[in-house]
Coordinates of C-alpha atoms in Angstrom, one line a residue:
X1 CA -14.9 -22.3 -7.5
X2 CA -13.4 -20.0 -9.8
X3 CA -9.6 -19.9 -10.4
X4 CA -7.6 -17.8 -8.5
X5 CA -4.0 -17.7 -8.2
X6 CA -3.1 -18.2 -4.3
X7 CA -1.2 -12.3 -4.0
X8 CA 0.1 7.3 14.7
X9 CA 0.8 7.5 18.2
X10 CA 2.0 10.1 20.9
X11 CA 1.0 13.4 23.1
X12 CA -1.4 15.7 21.1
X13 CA 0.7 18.4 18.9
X14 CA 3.4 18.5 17.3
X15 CA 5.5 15.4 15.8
X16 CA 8.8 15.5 14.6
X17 CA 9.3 13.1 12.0
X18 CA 12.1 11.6 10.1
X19 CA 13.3 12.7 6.6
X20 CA 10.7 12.1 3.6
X21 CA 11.6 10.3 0.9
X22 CA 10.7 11.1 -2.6
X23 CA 10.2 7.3 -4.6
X24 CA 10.4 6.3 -8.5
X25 CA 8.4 2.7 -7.5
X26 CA 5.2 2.0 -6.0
X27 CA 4.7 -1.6 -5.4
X28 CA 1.5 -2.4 -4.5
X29 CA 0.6 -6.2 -3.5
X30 CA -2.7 -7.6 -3.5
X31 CA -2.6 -10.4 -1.0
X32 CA -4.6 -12.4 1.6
X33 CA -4.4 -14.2 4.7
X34 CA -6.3 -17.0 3.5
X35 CA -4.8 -17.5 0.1
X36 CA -1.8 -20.2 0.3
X37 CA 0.1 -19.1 -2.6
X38 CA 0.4 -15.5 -0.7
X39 CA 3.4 -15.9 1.4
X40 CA 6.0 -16.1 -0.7
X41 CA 4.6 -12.9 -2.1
X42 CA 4.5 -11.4 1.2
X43 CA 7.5 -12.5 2.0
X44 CA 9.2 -11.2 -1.2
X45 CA 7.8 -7.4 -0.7
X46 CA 9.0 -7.6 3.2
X47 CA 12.5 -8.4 1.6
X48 CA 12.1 -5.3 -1.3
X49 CA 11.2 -3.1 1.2
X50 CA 14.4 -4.0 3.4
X51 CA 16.9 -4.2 0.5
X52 CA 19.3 -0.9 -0.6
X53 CA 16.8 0.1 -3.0
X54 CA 14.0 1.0 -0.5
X55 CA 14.8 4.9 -0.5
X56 CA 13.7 4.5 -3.9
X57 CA 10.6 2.0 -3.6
X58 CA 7.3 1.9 -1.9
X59 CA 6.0 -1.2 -0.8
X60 CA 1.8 -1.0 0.1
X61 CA 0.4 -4.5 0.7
X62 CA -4.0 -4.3 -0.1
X63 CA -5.3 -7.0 2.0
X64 CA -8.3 -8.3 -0.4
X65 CA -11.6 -9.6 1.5
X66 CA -12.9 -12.9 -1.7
X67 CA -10.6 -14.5 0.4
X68 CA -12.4 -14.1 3.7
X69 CA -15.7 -16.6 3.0
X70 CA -12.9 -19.8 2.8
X71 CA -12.7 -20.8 6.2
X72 CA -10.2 -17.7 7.5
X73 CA -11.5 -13.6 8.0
X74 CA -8.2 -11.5 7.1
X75 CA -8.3 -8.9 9.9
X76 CA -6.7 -6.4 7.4
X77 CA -9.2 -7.7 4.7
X78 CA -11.7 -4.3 3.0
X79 CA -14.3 -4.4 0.4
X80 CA -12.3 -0.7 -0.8
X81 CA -9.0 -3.1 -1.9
X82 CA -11.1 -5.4 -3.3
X83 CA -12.7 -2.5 -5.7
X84 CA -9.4 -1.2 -6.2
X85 CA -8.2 -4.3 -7.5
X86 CA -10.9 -4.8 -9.8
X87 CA -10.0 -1.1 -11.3
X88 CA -6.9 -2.4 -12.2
X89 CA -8.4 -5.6 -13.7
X90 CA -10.6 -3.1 -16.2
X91 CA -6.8 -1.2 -17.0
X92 CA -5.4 -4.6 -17.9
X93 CA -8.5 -6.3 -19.4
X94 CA -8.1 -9.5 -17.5
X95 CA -11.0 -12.0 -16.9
X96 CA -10.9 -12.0 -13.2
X97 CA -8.4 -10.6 -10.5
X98 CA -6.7 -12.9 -8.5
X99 CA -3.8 -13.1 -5.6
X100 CA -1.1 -12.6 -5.0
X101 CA -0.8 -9.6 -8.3
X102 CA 1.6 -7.4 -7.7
X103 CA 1.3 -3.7 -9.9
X104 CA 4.0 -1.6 -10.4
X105 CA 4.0 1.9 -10.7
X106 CA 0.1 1.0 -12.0
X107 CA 1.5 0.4 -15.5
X108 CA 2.0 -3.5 -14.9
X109 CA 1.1 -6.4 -13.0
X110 CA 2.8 -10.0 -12.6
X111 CA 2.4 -12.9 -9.9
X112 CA 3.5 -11.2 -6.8
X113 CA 6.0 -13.9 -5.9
X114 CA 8.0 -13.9 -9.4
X115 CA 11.5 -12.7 -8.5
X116 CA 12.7 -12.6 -11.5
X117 CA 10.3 -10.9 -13.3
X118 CA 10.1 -8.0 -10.2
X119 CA 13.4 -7.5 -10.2
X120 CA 13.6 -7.2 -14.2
X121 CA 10.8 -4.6 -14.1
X122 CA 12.8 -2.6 -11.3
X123 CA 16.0 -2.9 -13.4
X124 CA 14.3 -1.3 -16.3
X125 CA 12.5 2.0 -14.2
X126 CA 14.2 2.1 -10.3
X127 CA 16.2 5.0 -11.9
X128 CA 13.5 6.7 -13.7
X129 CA 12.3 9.9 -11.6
X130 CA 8.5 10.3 -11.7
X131 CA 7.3 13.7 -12.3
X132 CA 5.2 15.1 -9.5
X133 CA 6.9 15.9 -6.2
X134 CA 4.8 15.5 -3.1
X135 CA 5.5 16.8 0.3
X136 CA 4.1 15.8 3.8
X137 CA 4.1 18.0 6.9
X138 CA 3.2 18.8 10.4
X139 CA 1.6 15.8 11.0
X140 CA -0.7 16.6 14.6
X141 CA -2.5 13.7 16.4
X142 CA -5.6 14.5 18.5
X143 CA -7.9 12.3 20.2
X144 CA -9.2 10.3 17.8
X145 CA -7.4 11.1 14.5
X146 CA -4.0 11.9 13.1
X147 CA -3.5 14.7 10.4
X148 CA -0.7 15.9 8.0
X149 CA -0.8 18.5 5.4
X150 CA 0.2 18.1 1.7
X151 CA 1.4 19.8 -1.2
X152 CA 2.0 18.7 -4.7
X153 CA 4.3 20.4 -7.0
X154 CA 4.6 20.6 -10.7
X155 CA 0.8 18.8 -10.5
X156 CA -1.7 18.3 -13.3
X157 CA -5.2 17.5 -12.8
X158 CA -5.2 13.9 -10.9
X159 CA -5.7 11.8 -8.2
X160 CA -3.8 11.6 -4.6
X161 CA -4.0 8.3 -2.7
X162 CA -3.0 8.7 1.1
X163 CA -2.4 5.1 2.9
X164 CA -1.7 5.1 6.5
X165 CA 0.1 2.1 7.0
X166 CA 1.3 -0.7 9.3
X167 CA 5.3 -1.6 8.8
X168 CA 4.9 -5.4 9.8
X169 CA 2.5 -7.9 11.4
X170 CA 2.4 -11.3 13.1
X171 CA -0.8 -13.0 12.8
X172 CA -1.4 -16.6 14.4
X173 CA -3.9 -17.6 10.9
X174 CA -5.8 -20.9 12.8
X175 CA -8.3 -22.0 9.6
X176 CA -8.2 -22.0 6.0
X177 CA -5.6 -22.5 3.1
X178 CA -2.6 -21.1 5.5
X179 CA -4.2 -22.9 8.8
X180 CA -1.6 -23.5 12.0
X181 CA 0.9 -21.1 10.3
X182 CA 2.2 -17.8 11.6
X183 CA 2.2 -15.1 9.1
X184 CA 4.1 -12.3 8.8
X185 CA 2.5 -9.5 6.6
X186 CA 4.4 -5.8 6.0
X187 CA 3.1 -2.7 4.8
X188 CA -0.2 -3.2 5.2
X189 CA -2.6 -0.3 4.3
X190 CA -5.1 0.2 7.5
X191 CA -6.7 3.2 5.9
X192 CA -6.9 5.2 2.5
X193 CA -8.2 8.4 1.4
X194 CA -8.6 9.2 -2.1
X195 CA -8.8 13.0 -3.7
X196 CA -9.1 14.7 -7.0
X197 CA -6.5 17.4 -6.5
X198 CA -7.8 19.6 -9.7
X199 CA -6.2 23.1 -9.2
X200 CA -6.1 22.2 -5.6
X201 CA -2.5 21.0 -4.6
X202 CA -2.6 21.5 -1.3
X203 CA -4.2 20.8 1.9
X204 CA -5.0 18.6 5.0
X205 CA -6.1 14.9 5.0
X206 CA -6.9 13.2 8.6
X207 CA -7.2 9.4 9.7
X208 CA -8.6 7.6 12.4
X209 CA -5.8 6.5 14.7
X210 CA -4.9 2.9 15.7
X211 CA -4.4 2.9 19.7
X212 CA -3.5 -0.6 19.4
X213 CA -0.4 0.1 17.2
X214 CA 2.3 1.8 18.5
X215 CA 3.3 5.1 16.8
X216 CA 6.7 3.8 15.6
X217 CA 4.8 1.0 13.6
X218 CA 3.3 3.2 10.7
X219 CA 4.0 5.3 8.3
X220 CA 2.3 7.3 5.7
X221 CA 2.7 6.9 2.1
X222 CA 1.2 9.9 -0.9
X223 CA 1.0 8.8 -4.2
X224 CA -0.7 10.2 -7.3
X225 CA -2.2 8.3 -10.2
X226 CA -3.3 10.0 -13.4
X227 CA -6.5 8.7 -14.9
X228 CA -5.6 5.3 -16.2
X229 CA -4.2 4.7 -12.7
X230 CA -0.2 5.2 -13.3
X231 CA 1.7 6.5 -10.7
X232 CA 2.7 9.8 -11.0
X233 CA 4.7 10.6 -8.1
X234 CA 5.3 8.8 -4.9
X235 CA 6.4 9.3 -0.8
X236 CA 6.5 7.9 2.1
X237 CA 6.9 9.6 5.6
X238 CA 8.5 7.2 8.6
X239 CA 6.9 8.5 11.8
X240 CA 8.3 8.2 15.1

């Protein structure tokens, strides 16, 4: 076996939301049930997200599925994050991907569970503004989906990454690496559209809801990459 390191809901209409948040960080965790080395990854983006600087960070946590064939099937596991992953394993010319890699801002990776070297990286760009300015609004749920318009300002050709996404999880994991051990996972991305926004900086993009979550659980987060994958711009929209 090859070696891999161990990383919307209410009445129809109208929902008021809380205040959006503009980031400079976009964390973004590539992790798995059934890897053991994970947790402590998970664990240390749960306590990033909670922490005074998470006005100014977004946490996303891409549940990878070459995990799943080892005795446990991550229920938050897709193929997409795996493919996503391997994207940035082209940008940074690395042999194989592995878990838990945590990539910041899309301009660097490190072990996802390596304090000191997160918090050095955050030290050096948490006060760094990025340059686009996204806004989400008049986010409407119908029967079977949940909508919010966007609009990015100051934009250049690029692309637009929309996450809807679970705050926290407890899962009960009963086989594989992490067997009889109760896992808590945050910020998991359920779904994800990608656009090219071109000349187009506005719009509408829609997602299946979750009836099994309850509204005050997710969230979703906009971010734009440029074509070698940094981050461009970055928020996140608590809904409620």
């Amino acid at each position: 076996m090859k070696k891999i390191i161990c990383i919307l809901f209410v009445a129809a209409g109208f929902v008021h939301t809380n205040a959006q948040e503009q980031a400079n960080v976009v964390l973004e965790l590539f992790t798995s049930q059934g890897c053991s080395s994970c947790p402590r990854a998970d664990q240390l983006l749960k306590k990033i997200a909670e922490s005074d600087q998470s006005d100014r960070i977004i946490t996303l946590a891409y549940h990878v599925d070459y995990w799943d064939r080892l005795g446990w099937k991550d229920p938050f596991s897709k193929q997409e994050h795996t493919e996503y992953q391997y994207k940035y394993g082209k940008k940074f010319r690395g042999n194989s991907i592995y878990t838990p890699q945590l990539v910041i801002n899309g301009d660097q990776h490190i072990v996802g569970s390596d304090v000191a070297a997160l918090h050095a990286s955050l030290n050096k760009i948490n006060t760094i503004p990025l340059p686009l300015e996204i806004k989400l609004t008049n986010v409407q749920k119908e029967t079977e989906k949940i909508s919010v318009d966007y609009k990015v300002k100051h934009g250049v050709q690029t692309l637009v990454s929309f996450a809807l996404v679970l705050k926290e999880n407890l899962t009960s994991v009963k086989r594989g690496e992490n067997r009889n051990r109760v896992l808590t996972n945050t910020h998991i991305v359920l779904d994800k559209k990608v656009i090219s926004i071109g000349n187009h900086y506005s719009g509408t993009i829609s997602f299946d809801t979750y009836p099994k979550y309850d509204f005050e659980d997710l969230e979703i987060v906009a971010y734009t990459q440029n074509n070698k994958l940094s981050v461009t711009g970055a928020t996140k929209l608590a809904l409620f």
